[in-house]
mmCIF file of C-alpha atoms in Angstrom:
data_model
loop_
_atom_site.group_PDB
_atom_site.id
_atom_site.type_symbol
_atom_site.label_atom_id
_atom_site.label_comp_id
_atom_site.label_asym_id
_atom_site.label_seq_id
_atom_site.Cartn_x
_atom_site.Cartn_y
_atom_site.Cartn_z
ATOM 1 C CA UNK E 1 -8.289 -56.386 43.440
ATOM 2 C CA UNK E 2 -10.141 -53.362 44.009
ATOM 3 C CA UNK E 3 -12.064 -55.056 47.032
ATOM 4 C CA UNK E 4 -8.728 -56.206 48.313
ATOM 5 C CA UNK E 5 -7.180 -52.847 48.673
ATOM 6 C CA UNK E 6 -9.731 -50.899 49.805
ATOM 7 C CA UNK E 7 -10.182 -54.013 53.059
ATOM 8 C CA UNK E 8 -6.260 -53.681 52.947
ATOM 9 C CA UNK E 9 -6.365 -49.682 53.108
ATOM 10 C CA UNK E 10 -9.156 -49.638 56.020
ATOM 11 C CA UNK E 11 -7.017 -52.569 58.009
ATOM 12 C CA UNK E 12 -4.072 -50.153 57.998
ATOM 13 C CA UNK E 13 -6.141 -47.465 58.957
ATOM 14 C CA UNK E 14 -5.903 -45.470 55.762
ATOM 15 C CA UNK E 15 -8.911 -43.785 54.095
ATOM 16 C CA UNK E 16 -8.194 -42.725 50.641
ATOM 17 C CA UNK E 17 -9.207 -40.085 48.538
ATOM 18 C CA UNK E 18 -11.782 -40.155 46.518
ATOM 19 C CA UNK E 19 -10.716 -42.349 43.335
ATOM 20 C CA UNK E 20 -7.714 -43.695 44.626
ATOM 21 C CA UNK E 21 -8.539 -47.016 44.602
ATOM 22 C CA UNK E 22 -9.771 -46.816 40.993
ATOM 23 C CA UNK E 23 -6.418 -45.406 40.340
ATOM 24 C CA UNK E 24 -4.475 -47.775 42.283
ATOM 25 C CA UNK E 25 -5.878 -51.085 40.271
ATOM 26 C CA UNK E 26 -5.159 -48.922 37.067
ATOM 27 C CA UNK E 27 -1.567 -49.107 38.291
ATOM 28 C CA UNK E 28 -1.833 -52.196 38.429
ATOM 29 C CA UNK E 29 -2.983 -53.139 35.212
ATOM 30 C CA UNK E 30 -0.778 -51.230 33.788
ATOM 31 C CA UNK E 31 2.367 -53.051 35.792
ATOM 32 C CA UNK E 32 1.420 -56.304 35.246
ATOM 33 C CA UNK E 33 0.761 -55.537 31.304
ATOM 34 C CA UNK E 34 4.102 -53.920 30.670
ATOM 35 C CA UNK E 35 5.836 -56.344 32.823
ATOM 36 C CA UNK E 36 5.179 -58.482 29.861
ATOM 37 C CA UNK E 37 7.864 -56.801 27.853
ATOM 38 C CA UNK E 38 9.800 -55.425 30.283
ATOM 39 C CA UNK E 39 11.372 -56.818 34.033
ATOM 40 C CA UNK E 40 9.252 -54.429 36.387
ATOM 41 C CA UNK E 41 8.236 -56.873 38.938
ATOM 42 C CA UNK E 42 9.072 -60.588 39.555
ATOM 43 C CA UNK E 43 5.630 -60.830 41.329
ATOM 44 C CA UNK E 44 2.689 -60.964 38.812
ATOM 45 C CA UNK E 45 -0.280 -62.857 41.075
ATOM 46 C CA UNK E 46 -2.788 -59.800 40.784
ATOM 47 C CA UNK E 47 -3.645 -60.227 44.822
ATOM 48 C CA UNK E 48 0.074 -60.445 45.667
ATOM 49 C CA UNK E 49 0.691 -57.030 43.556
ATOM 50 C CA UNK E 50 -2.046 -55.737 45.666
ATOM 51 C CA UNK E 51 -0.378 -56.723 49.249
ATOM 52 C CA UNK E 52 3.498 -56.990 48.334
ATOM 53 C CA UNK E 53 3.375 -53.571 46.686
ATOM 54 C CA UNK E 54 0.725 -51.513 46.745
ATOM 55 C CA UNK E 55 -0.456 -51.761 50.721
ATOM 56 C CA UNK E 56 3.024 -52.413 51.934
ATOM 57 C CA UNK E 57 3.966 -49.417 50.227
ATOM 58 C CA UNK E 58 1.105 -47.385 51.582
ATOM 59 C CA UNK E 59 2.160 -48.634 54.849
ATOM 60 C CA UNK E 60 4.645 -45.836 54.724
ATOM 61 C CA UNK E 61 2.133 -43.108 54.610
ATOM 62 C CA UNK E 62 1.270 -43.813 58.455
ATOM 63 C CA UNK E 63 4.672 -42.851 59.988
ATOM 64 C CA UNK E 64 4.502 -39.252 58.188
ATOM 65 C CA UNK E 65 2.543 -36.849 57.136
ATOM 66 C CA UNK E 66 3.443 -36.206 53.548
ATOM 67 C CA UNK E 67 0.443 -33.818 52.660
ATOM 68 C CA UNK E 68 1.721 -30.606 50.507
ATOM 69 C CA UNK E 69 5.508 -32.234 51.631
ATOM 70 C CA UNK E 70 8.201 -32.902 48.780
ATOM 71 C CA UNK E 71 9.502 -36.539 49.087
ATOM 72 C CA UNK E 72 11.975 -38.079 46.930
ATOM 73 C CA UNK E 73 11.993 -41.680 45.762
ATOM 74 C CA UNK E 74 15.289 -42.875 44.919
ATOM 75 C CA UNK E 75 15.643 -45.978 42.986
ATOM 76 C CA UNK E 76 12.008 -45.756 42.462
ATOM 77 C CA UNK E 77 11.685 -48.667 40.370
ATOM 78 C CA UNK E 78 8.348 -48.986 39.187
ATOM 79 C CA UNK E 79 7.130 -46.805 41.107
ATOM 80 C CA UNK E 80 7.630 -48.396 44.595
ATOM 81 C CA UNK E 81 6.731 -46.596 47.202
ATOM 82 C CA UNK E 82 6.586 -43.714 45.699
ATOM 83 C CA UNK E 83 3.760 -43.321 43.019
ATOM 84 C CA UNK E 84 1.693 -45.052 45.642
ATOM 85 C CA UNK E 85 1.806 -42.723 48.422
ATOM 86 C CA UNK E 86 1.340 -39.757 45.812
ATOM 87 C CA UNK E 87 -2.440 -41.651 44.317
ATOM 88 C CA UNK E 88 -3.113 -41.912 48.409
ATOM 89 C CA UNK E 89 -2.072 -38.347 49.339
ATOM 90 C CA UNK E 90 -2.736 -36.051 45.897
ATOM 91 C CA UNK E 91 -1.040 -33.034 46.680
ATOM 92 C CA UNK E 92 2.250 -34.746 47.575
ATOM 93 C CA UNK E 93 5.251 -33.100 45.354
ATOM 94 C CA UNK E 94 6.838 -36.290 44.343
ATOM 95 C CA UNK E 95 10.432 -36.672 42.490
ATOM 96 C CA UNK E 96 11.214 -40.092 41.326
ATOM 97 C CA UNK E 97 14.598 -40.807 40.940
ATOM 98 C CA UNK E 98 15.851 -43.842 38.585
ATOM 99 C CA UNK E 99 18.651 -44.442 36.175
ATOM 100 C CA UNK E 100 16.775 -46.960 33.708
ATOM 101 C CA UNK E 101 15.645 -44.464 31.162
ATOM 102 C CA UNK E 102 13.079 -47.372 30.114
ATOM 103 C CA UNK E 103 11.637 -47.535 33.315
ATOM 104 C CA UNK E 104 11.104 -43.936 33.949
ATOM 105 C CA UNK E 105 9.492 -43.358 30.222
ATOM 106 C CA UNK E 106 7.122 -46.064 31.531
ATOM 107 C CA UNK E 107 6.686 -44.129 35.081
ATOM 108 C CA UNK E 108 5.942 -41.131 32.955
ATOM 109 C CA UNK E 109 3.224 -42.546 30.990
ATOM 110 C CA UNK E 110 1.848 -44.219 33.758
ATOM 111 C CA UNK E 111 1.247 -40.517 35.523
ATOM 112 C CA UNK E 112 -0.144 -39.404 32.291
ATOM 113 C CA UNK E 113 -2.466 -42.297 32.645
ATOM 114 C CA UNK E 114 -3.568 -41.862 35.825
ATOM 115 C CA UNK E 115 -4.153 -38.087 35.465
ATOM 116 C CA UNK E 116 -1.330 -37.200 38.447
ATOM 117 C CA UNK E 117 0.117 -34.131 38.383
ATOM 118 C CA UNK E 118 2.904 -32.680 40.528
ATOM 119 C CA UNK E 119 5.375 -35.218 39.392
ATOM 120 C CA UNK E 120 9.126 -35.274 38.462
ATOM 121 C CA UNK E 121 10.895 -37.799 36.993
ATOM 122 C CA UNK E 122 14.825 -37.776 36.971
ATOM 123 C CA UNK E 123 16.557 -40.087 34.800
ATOM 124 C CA UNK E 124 19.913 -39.760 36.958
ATOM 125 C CA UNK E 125 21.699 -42.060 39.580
ATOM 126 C CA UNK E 126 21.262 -41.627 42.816
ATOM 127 C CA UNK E 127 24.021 -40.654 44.410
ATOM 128 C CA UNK E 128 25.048 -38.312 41.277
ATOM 129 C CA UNK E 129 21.878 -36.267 41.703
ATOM 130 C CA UNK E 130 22.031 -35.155 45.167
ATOM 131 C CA UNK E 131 25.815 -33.370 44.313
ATOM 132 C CA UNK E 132 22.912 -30.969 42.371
ATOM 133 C CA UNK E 133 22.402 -27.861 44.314
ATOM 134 C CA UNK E 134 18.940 -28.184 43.790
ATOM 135 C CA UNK E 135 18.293 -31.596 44.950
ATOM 136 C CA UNK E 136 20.664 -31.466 48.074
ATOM 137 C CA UNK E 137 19.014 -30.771 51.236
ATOM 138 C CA UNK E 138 15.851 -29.697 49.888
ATOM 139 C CA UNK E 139 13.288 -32.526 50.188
ATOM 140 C CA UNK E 140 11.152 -33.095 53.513
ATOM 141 C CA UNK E 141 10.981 -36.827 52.775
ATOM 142 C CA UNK E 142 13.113 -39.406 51.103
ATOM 143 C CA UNK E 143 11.858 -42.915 50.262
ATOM 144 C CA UNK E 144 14.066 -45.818 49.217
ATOM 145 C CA UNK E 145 12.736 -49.604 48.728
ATOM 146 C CA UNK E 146 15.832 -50.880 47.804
ATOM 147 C CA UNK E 147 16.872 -54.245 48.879
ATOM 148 C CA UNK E 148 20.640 -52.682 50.167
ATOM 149 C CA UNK E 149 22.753 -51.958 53.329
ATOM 150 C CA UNK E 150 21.635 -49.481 55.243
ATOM 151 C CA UNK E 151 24.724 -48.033 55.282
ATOM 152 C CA UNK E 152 24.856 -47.297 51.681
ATOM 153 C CA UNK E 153 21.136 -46.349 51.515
ATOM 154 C CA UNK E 154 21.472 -43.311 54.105
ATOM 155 C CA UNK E 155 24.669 -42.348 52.313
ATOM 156 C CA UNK E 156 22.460 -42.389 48.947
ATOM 157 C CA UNK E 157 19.342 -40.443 50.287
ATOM 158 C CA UNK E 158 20.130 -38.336 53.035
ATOM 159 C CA UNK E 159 22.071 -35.784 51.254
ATOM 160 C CA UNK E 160 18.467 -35.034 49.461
ATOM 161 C CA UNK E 161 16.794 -34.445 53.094
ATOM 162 C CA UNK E 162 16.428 -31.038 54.532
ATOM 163 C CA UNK E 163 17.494 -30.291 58.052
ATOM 164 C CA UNK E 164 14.406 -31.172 59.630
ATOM 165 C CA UNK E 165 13.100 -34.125 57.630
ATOM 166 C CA UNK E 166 13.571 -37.097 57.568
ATOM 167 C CA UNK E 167 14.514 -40.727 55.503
ATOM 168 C CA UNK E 168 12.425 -43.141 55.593
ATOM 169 C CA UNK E 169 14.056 -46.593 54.470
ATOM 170 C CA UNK E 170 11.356 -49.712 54.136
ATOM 171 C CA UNK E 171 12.872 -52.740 55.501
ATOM 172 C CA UNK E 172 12.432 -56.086 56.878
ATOM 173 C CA UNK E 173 11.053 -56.530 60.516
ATOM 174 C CA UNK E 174 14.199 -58.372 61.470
ATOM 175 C CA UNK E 175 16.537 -55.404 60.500
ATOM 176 C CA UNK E 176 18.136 -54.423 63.613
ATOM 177 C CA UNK E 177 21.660 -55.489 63.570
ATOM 178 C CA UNK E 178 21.915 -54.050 59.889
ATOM 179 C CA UNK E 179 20.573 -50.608 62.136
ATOM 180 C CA UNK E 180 22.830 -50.722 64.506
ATOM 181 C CA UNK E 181 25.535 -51.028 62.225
ATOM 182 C CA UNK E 182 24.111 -47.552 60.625
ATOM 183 C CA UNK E 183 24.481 -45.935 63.886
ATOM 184 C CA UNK E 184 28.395 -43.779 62.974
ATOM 185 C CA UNK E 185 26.985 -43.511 58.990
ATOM 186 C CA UNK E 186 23.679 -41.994 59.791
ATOM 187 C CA UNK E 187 25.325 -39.572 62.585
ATOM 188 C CA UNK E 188 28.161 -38.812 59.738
ATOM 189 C CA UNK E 189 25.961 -37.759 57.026
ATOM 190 C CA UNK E 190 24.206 -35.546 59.115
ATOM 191 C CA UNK E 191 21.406 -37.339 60.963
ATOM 192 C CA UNK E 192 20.028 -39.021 63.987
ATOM 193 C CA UNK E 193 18.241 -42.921 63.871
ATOM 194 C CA UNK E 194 14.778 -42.286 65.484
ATOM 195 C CA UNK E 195 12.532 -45.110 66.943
ATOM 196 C CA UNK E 196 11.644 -47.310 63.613
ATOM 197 C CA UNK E 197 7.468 -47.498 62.665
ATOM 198 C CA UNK E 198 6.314 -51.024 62.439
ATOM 199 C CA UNK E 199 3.368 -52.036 60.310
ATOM 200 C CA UNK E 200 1.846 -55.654 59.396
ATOM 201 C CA UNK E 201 0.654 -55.845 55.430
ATOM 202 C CA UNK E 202 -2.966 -56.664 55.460
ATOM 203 C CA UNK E 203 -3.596 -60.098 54.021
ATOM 204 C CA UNK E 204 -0.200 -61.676 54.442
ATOM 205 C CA UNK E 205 1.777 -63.002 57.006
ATOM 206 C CA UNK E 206 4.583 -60.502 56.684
ATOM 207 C CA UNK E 207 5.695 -57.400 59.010
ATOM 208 C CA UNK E 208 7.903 -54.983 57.704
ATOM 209 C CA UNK E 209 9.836 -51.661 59.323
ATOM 210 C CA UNK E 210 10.504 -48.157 58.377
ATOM 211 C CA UNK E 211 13.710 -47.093 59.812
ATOM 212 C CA UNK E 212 13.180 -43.381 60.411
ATOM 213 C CA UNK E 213 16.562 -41.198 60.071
ATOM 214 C CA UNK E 214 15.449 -37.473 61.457
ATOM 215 C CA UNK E 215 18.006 -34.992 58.914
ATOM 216 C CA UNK E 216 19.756 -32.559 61.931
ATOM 217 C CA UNK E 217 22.351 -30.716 60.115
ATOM 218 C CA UNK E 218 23.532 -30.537 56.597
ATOM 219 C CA UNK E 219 25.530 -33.825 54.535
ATOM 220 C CA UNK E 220 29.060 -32.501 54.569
ATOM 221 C CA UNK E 221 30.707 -32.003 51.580
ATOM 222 C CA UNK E 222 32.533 -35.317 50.114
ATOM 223 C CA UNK E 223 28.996 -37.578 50.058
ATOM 224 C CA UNK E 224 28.019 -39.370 48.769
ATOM 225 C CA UNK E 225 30.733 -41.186 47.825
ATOM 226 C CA UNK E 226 30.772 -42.823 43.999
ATOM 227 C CA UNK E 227 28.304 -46.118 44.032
ATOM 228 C CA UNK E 228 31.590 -48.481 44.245
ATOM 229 C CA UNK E 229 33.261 -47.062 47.325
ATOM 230 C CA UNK E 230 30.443 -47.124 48.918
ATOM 231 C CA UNK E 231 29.541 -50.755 48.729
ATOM 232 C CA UNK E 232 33.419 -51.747 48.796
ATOM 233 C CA UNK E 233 33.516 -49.785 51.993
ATOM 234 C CA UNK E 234 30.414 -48.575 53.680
ATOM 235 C CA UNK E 235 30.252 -46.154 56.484
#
């Protein structure tokens, strides 16, 4: 695995930090061991953990620069794409976001692990913690991986964005109906759809998209909505 990454790392013209790689196939072993007891990841091929997560995560690191930024990762997960982009850019100020206690308890002793510091874990939904006054517009970056309507996921994570920065939502190449539809939520909630940053995961057949949402002003009062209303009726 470790020769995988670091070809997949130099293909998407990444160079990592001393270590990171070493930390990176920890990760791994450490996913693919507790995904044994608990559902982390339906993908447990060690090369396909390498690709499907790890370098298509990193993938987001080239459309920002995230060094000495705060980003938060809502709906982290385990860990996806957040811890990633912290092991490849150290003095990131990450904030992971899940409501799974398990999972996070996990995260924690994964950073512990790994030796990262700079690391907050929040065991809180989503769209409860950004009504927080100090979560709400205060983060230069949010992340989200999750497999949802646009819509919803801008609603979710842009309240956590400061005027200036920006949400960066991984998605599928073929995405751009479901962005077009995001056009009135994204301009509601405060921001402004910027070209999207295509990348192609290194060893796979499989291009993805970050949607980039620039934060311009900020989230009026009111969102995000509670989870249900806003998948019953999205923006």
């Amino acid at each position: 695995m470790k020769e995988r990454l670091e070809q997949g790392l130099a293909a998407l013209g990444l160079e990592p930090p001393a270590g990171a790689v070493d930390r990176l196939v920890r990760y791994a072993q450490l996913l693919l061991e507790q995904n044994k007891v608990m559902n982390l990841t339906a993908i447990t091929d060690p090369d396909q953990v390498a690709d499907l997560h790890f370098l298509d995560s990193a993938g987001v690191a080239l459309c920002a620069d995230l060094a000495g930024k705060r980003l938060i990762d809502v709906g982290t997960g385990a860990g996806f794409p957040g811890m990633v982009l912290k092991i490849l850019v150290p003095d990131l100020e990450l904030t992971l976001v899940d409501s799974l206690g398990k999972r996070l308890d996990w995260l924690s002793s994964v950073c512990a692990d790994l030796g990262l510091t700079g690391v907050t874990i929040c065991h809180a939904r989503g769209e409860e913690l950004s009504l927080d006054a100090g979560f709400r517009d205060q983060f230069d970056f949010a992340t989200a991986r999750a497999v949802a309507d646009l819509r919803v996921l801008c609603e979710l994570c842009l309240p956590y964005v400061k005027p200036g920065g920006r949400f960066l939502a991984m998605k599928a190449l073929d995405c751009e109906e479901e962005v077009s539809q995001a056009g009135r939520a994204v301009s509601v909630l405060g921001g402004r759809l910027l070209p999207a940053f295509r990348y192609h995961i290194p060893g796979t057949d499989v291009d993805r998209r970050v949607v980039l949402v620039e934060k311009v002003s900020p989230t009026p009062k009111g969102y995000p909505r509670r989870w249900a209303k806003m998948q019953k009726a999205p923006l």
